[in-house]
XYZ file of C-alpha atoms in Angstrom:
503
model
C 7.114 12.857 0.860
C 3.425 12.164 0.015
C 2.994 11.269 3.497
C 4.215 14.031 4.948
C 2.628 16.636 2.922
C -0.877 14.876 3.631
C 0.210 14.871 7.352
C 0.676 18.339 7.292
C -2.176 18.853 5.965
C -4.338 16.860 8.181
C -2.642 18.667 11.426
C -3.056 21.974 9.911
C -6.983 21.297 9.813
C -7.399 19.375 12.607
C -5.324 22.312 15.069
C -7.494 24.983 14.414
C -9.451 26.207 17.427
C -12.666 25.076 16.478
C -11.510 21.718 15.203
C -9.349 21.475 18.465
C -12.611 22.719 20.399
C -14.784 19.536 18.653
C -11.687 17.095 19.544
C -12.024 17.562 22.830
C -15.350 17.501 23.640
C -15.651 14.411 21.310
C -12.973 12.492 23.748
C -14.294 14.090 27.255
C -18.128 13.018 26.577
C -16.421 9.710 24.701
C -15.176 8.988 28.411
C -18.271 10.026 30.003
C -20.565 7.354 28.302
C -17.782 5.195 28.534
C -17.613 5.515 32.177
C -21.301 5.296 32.514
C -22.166 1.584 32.191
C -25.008 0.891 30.014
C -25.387 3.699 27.156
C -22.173 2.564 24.805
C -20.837 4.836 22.105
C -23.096 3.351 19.555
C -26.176 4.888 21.455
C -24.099 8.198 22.096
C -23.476 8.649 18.810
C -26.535 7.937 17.198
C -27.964 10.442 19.564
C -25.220 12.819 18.327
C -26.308 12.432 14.594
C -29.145 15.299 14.806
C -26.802 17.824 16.561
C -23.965 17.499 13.439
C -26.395 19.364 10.985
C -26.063 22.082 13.613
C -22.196 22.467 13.585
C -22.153 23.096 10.051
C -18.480 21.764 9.134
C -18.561 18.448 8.356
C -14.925 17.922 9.449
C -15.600 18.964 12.921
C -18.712 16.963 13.233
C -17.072 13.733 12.325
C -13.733 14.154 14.617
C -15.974 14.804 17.201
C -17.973 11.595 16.820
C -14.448 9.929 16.095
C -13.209 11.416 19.390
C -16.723 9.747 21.216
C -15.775 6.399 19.744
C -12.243 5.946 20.430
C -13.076 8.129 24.178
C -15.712 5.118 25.021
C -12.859 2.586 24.722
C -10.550 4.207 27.040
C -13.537 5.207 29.326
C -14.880 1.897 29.494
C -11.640 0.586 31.436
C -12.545 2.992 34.021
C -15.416 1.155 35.209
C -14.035 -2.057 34.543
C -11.351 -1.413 37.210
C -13.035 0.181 39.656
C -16.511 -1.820 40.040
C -15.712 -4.397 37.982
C -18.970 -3.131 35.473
C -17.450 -2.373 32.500
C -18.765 0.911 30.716
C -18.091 -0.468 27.100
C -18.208 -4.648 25.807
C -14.472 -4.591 24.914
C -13.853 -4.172 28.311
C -14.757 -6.790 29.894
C -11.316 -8.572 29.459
C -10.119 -5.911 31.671
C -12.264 -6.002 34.185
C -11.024 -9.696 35.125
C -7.415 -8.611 36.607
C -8.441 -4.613 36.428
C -10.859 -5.316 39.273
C -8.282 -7.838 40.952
C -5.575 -5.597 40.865
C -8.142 -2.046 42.567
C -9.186 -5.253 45.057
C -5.495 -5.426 45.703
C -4.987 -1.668 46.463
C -3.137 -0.765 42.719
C -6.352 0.985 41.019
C -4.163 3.514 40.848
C -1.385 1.434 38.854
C -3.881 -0.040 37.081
C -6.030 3.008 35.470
C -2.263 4.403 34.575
C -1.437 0.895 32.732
C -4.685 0.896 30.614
C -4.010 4.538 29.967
C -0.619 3.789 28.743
C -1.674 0.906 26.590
C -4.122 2.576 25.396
C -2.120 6.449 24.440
C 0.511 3.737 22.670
C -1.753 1.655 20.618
C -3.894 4.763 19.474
C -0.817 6.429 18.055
C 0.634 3.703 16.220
C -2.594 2.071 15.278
C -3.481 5.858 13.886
C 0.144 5.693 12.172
C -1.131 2.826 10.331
C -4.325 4.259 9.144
C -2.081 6.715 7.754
C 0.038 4.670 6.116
C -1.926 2.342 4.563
C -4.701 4.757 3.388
C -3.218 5.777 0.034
C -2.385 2.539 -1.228
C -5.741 1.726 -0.381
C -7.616 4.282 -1.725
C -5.790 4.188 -5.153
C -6.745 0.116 -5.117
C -9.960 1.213 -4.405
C -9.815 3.637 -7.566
C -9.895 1.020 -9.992
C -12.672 -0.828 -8.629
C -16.004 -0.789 -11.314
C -19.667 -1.318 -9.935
C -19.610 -4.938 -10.264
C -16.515 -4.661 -7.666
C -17.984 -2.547 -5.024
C -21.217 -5.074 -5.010
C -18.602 -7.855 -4.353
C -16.867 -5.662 -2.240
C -20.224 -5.144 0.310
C -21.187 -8.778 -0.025
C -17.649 -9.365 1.700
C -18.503 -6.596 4.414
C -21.870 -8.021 4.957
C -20.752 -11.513 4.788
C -18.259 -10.955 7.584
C -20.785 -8.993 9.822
C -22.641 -11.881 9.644
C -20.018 -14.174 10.701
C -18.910 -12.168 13.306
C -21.924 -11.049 14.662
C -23.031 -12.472 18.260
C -25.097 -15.041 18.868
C -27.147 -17.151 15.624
C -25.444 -17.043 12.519
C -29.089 -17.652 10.690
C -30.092 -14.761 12.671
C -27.585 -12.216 11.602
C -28.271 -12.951 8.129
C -32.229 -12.605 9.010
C -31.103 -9.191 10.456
C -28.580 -7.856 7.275
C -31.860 -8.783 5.236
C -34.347 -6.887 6.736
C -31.711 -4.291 7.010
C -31.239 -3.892 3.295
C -35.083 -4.321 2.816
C -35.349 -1.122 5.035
C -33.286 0.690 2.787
C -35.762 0.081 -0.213
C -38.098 2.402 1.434
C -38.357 5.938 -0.353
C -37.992 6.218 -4.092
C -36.599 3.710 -6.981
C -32.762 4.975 -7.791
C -33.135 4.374 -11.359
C -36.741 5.059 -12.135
C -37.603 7.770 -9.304
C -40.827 5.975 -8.510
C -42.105 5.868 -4.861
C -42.102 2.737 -3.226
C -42.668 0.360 -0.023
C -43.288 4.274 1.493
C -47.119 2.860 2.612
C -48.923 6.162 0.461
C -46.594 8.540 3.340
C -44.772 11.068 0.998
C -42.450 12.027 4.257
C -40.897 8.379 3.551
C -40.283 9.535 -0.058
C -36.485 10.183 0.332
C -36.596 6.420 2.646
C -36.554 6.146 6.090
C -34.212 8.737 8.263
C -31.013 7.083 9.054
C -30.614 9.297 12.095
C -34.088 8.173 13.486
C -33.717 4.667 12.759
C -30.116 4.485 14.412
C -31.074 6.748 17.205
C -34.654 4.097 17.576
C -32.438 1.178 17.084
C -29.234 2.079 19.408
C -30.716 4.834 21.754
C -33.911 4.153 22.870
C -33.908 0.332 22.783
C -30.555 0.237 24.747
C -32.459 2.846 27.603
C -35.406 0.224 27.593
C -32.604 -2.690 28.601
C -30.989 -0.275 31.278
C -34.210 -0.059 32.547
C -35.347 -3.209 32.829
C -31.601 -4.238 34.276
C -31.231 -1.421 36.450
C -29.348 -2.078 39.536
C -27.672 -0.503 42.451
C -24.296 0.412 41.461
C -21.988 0.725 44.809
C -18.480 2.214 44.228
C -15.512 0.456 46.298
C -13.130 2.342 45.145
C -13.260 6.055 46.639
C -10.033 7.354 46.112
C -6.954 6.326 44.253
C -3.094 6.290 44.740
C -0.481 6.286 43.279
C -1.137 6.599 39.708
C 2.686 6.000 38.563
C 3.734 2.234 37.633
C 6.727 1.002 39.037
C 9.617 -0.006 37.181
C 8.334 -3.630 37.899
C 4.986 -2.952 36.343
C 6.543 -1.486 33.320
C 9.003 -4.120 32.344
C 6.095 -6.224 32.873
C 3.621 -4.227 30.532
C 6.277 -3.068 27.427
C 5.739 -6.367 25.768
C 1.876 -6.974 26.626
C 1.133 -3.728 25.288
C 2.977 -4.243 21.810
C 1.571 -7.565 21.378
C -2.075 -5.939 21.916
C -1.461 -2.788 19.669
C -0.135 -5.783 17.017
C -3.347 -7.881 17.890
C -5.910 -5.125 17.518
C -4.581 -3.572 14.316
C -5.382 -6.161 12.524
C -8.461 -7.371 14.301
C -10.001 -4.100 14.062
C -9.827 -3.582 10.094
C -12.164 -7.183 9.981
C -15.996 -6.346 9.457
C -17.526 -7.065 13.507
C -16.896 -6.816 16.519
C -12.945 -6.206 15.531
C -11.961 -4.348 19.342
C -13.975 -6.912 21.686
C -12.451 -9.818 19.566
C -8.662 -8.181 19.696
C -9.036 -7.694 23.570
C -10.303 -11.546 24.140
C -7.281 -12.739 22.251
C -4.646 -10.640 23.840
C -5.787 -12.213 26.882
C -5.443 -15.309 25.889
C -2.008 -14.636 23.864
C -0.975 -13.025 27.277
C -2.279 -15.840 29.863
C -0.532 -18.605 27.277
C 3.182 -16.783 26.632
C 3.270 -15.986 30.593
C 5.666 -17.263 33.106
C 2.997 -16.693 35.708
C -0.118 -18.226 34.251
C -1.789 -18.869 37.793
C -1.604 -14.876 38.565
C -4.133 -14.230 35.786
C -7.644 -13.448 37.585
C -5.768 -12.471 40.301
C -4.414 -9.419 39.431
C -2.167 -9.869 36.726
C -0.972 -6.739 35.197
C -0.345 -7.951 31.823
C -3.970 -8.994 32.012
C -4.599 -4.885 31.896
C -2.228 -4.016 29.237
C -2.326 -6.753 26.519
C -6.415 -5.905 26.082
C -6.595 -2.187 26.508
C -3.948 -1.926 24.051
C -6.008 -4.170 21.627
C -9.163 -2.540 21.703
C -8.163 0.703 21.470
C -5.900 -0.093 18.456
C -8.961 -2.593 16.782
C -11.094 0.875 17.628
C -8.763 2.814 15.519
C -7.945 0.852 12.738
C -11.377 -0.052 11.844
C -11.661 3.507 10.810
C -9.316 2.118 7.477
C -11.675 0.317 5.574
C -14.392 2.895 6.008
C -12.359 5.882 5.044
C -10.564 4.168 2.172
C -13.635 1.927 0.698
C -16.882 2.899 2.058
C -17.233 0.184 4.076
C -18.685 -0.026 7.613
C -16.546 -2.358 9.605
C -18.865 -2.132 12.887
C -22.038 -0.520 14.051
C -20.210 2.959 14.866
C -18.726 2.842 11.531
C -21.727 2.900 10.085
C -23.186 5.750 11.938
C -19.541 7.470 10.928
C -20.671 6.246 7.298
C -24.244 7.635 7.948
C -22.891 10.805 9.557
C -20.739 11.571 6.150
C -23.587 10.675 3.866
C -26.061 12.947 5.355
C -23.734 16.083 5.460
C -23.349 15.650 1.339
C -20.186 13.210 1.143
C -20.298 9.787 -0.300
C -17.880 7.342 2.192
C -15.239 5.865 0.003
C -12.015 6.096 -2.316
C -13.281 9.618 -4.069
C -13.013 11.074 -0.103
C -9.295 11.119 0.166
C -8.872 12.983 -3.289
C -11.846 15.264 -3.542
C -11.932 15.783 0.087
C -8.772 15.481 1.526
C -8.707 17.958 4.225
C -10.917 16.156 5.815
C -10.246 13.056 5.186
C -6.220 13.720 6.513
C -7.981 15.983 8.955
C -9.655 13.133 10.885
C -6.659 11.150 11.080
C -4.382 13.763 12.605
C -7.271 14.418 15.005
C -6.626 11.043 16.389
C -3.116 11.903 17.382
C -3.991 15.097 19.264
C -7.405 12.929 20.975
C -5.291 10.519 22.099
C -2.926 12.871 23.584
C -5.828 14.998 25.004
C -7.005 11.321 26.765
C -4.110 10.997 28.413
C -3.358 14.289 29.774
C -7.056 15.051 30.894
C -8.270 11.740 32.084
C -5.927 10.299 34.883
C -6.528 13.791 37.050
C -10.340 13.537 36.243
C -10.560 9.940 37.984
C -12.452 11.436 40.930
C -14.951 12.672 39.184
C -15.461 9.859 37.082
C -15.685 8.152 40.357
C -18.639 10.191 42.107
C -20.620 10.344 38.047
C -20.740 6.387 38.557
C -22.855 6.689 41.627
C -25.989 8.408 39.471
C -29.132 6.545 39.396
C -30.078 6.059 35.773
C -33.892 6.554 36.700
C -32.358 10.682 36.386
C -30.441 9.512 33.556
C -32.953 8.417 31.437
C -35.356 10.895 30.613
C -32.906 13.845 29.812
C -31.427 11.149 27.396
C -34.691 10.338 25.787
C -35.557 14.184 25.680
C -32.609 15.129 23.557
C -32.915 12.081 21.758
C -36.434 13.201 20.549
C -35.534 17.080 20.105
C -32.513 16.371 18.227
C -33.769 13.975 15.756
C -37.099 16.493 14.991
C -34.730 18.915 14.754
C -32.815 17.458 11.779
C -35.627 17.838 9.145
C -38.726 19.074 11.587
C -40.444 16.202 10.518
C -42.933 14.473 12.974
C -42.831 11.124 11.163
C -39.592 10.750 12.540
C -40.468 11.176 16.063
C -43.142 7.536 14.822
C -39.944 5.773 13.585
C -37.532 6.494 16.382
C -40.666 5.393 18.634
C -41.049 2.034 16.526
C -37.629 1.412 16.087
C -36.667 1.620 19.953
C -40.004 -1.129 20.943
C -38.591 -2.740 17.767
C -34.850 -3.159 18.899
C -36.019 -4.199 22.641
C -37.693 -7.033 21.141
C -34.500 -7.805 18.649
C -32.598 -7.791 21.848
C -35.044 -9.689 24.100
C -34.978 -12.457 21.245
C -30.746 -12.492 21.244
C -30.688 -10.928 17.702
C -28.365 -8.585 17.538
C -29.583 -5.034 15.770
C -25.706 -4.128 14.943
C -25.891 -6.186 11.100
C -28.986 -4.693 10.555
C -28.128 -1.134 11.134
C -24.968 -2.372 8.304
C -27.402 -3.512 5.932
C -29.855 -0.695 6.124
C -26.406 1.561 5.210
C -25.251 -0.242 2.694
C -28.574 -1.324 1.151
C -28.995 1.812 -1.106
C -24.934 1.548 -2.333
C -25.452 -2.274 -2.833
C -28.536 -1.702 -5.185
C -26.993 1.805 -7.157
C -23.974 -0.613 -7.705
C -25.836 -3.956 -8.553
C -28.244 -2.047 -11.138
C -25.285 0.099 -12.304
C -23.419 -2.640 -13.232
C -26.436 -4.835 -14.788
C -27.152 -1.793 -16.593
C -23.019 -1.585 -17.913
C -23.218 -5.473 -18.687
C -26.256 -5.073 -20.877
C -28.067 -7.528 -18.066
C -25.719 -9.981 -18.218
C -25.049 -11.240 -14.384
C -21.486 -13.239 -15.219
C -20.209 -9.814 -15.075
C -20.001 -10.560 -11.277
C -17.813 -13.267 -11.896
C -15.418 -12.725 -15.607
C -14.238 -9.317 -13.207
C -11.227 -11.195 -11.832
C -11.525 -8.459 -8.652
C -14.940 -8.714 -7.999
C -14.658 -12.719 -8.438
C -11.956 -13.074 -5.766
C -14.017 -10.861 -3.567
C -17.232 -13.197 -4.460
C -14.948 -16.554 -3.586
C -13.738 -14.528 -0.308
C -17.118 -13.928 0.534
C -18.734 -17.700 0.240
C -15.433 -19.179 1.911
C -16.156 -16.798 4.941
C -19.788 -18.209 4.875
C -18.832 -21.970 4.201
C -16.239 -21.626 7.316
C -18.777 -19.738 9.939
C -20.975 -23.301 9.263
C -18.034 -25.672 9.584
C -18.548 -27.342 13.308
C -15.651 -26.624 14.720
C -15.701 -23.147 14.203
C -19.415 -23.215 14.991
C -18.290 -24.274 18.202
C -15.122 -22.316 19.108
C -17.234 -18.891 18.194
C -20.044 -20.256 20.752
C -17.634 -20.584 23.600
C -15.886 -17.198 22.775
C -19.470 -15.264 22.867
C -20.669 -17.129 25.987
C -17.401 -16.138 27.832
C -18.136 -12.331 26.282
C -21.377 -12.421 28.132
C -20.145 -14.032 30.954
């Protein structure tokens, strides 16, 4: 009965006009960016930060950004069908029977498969959010300081582990992300610090500058410097409804992904580009037809979509329910929540929970919204991919630099969104990937309050970390996550997955 009541709740506050107003604008522009290869939700979103001060309602704010995240992943198949360029990473899976299948004249059968994978796996993988939130957040109840450090060295331990590319340099980059969040002014003392004699750094650096630096501008730098003709072969599609065929062929694909991506999608990382890359392979394995994979397979379609949208979804759990940042756009959600007044975490759900049921019920009506607007919108999703991004560009970096001036009207953070956009070029150009250092720079500040709270509650005694039975397992968790990412094997198995990723 809990359940329902809370459900209620949520759909009574996420149907009201305005809140239905913020949905949809959240999923339309979600598909946009999607659609356009090249900016990602991450960079939308961060852009997005300075214009949620100016909504006002913090509810409305975040199911809009929600709406952008979860938009991107259904948008992103678009491309990948179509022109084979696919608008967001956990996409690319698609594109590899997607494209086949357009090649083969069923575009049209194959936008309506990723559209049903994707409506299905949203709505249960939202029914699970649902579900397991409670339980979650009254676990998360009992946790002390010394728990919640444990708790972020697990988050920030599996960031690192899952992050792309050198394992040595994700840690390097969840460092100098939690150095970053020293800047401003000593939580217990309230002495300045590391602010180099600027008292506009007092308060630290702006989160919304440093993502928007970090995301935004060094992602329009790349585009730039990758730019390329972008020719659409695809200029009209048919017939949009499956065949009986396709769906008998699809029904179990689909649940396996939804089944796949749930529980991908709660790990800290890249939880929706990981669930897509093993539905494929689950799919290509458990098939009769093994040899029609790459050639147009349409289980190839439906396994993935339905994984990333679900691992897109349920990685809204452990943020909602604990305060942790599961992925890059989590922690802009995270960031998004802190700077409108409300600490991320178990004290959400009970202090706030019209919003908290509020966002979760907006998921149900998004998803619904996706698939009733998108399908008759594939035209013009089709001519927006033929825009240069030379005109794209510099209306992007214009809002960029208006909105995040317009946050605090402070020209300092025009300097850091500058430095932080040469700064993440060069993290990209030297394969480091700026994602665990965005995590770190979040939960830097909550790590140290925690760690100094509970140093302070132990009387400076650090076994505290450790006599916590909770906060040990978490600690034990956290160095056999580490230990494992080293072991060769698995050194080796998460090198061929990432070079097939990029591929």
């Amino acid at each position: 009965m809990e359940l329902i009541d809370n459900l209620i709740l949520g759909f009574t506050t996420a149907s009201t006009l305005w809140n239905l107003l913020f949905c949809l604008i959240g999923v339309l522009l979600g598909t946009l960016i999607g659609v356009l290869p090249g900016i990602g939700a991450t960079a939308t979103i961060a852009m997005l930060l300075p214009i949620t001060f100016q909504i006002g309602d913090p509810v409305s704010a975040l199911i809009m950004l929600a709406g952008v995240y979860y938009g991107a992943q259904y948008g992103g198949s678009t491309t990948a069908i179509l022109i084979n360029m696919p608008g967001e990473s956990s996409s690319a899976v698609t594109a590899i029977d997607g494209y086949q299948m357009a090649r083969n004249g069923r575009a049209g059968a194959a936008l309506a498969t990723a559209a049903i994978g994707s409506f299905f796996a949203g709505t249960v993988s939202t029914f699970l959010i649902a579900l397991f939130a409670i339980p979650l957040t009254a676990i998360a109840l009992k946790f002390g300081a010394a728990e919640f450090v444990s708790l972020m060295v697990v988050g920030l331990i599996s960031s690192i582990a899952l992050a792309h590319g050198s394992v040595i340099k994700a840690m390097g980059m969840v460092v100098l992300g939690l150095l970053l969040g020293l800047v401003g002014t000593d939580v217990i003392s309230g002495a300045p610090r590391f602010n180099l004699g600027i008292r506009e750094y007092a308060d630290g650096l702006n989160f919304v500058a440093v993502a928007v630096g970090v995301f935004g501008i060094a992602e329009i730098l790349r585009n730039l410097e990758n730019e390329h003709d972008r020719s659409v072969l695809i200029k009209k599609v048919h017939g949009l409804m499956p065949t009986r065929e396709d769906f008998r062929r699809m029904a179990a694909p689909i649940l396996r992904g939804t089944a796949l991506g749930s529980v991908l999608g709660i790990l800290p990382g890249a939880g929706a580009i990981l669930g897509s890359f093993a539905s494929y392979t689950v799919e290509k394995r458990m098939s009769a037809h093994p040899e029609e994979f790459g050639k147009g397979a349409i289980e190839g379609v439906a396994g993935p979509e339905s994984a990333n949208n679900a691992g897109a979804q349920t990685s809204f759990i452990p943020m909602l329910t604990l305060g942790i940042p599961t992925n890059p756009v989590m922690a802009l959600m995270a960031g998004a929540m802190i700077i409108q007044g409300i600490v991320p975490g178990p004290n959400v759900a009970t202090e706030q929970p019209s919003l908290f049921w509020g966002i979760i019920a907006s998921m149900w009506i998004g998803n619904l919204l996706l698939i009733v607007l998108n399908l008759p919108l594939i035209g013009l999703w089709v001519k927006l991919l033929t825009v240069p991004y030379y005109i794209l560009f510099p209306i992007i970096m214009a809002f960029c630099s208006i909105g995040v001036y317009s946050v605090n009207s402070n020209v300092y953070d025009l300097y850091v969104v500058a430095f932080f956009g040469i700064f993440g070029y060069a993290l990209m150009k030297m394969r480091c990937e700026p994602a665990p250092l965005l995590l770190g720079f979040v939960l830097g500040p909550l790590l140290e309050e925690n760690l100094r709270r509970a140093m302070i509650l132990s009387k400076g005694d650090p076994t505290t970390f450790i006599t916590r039975p909770i906060s040990a397992t978490l600690l034990v968790l956290a160095a056999a996550v580490l230990v494992i990412v080293f072991l060769p094997a698995v050194k080796k198995k998460r090198a061929e997955v990432f070079v097939e990723e990029s591929a």
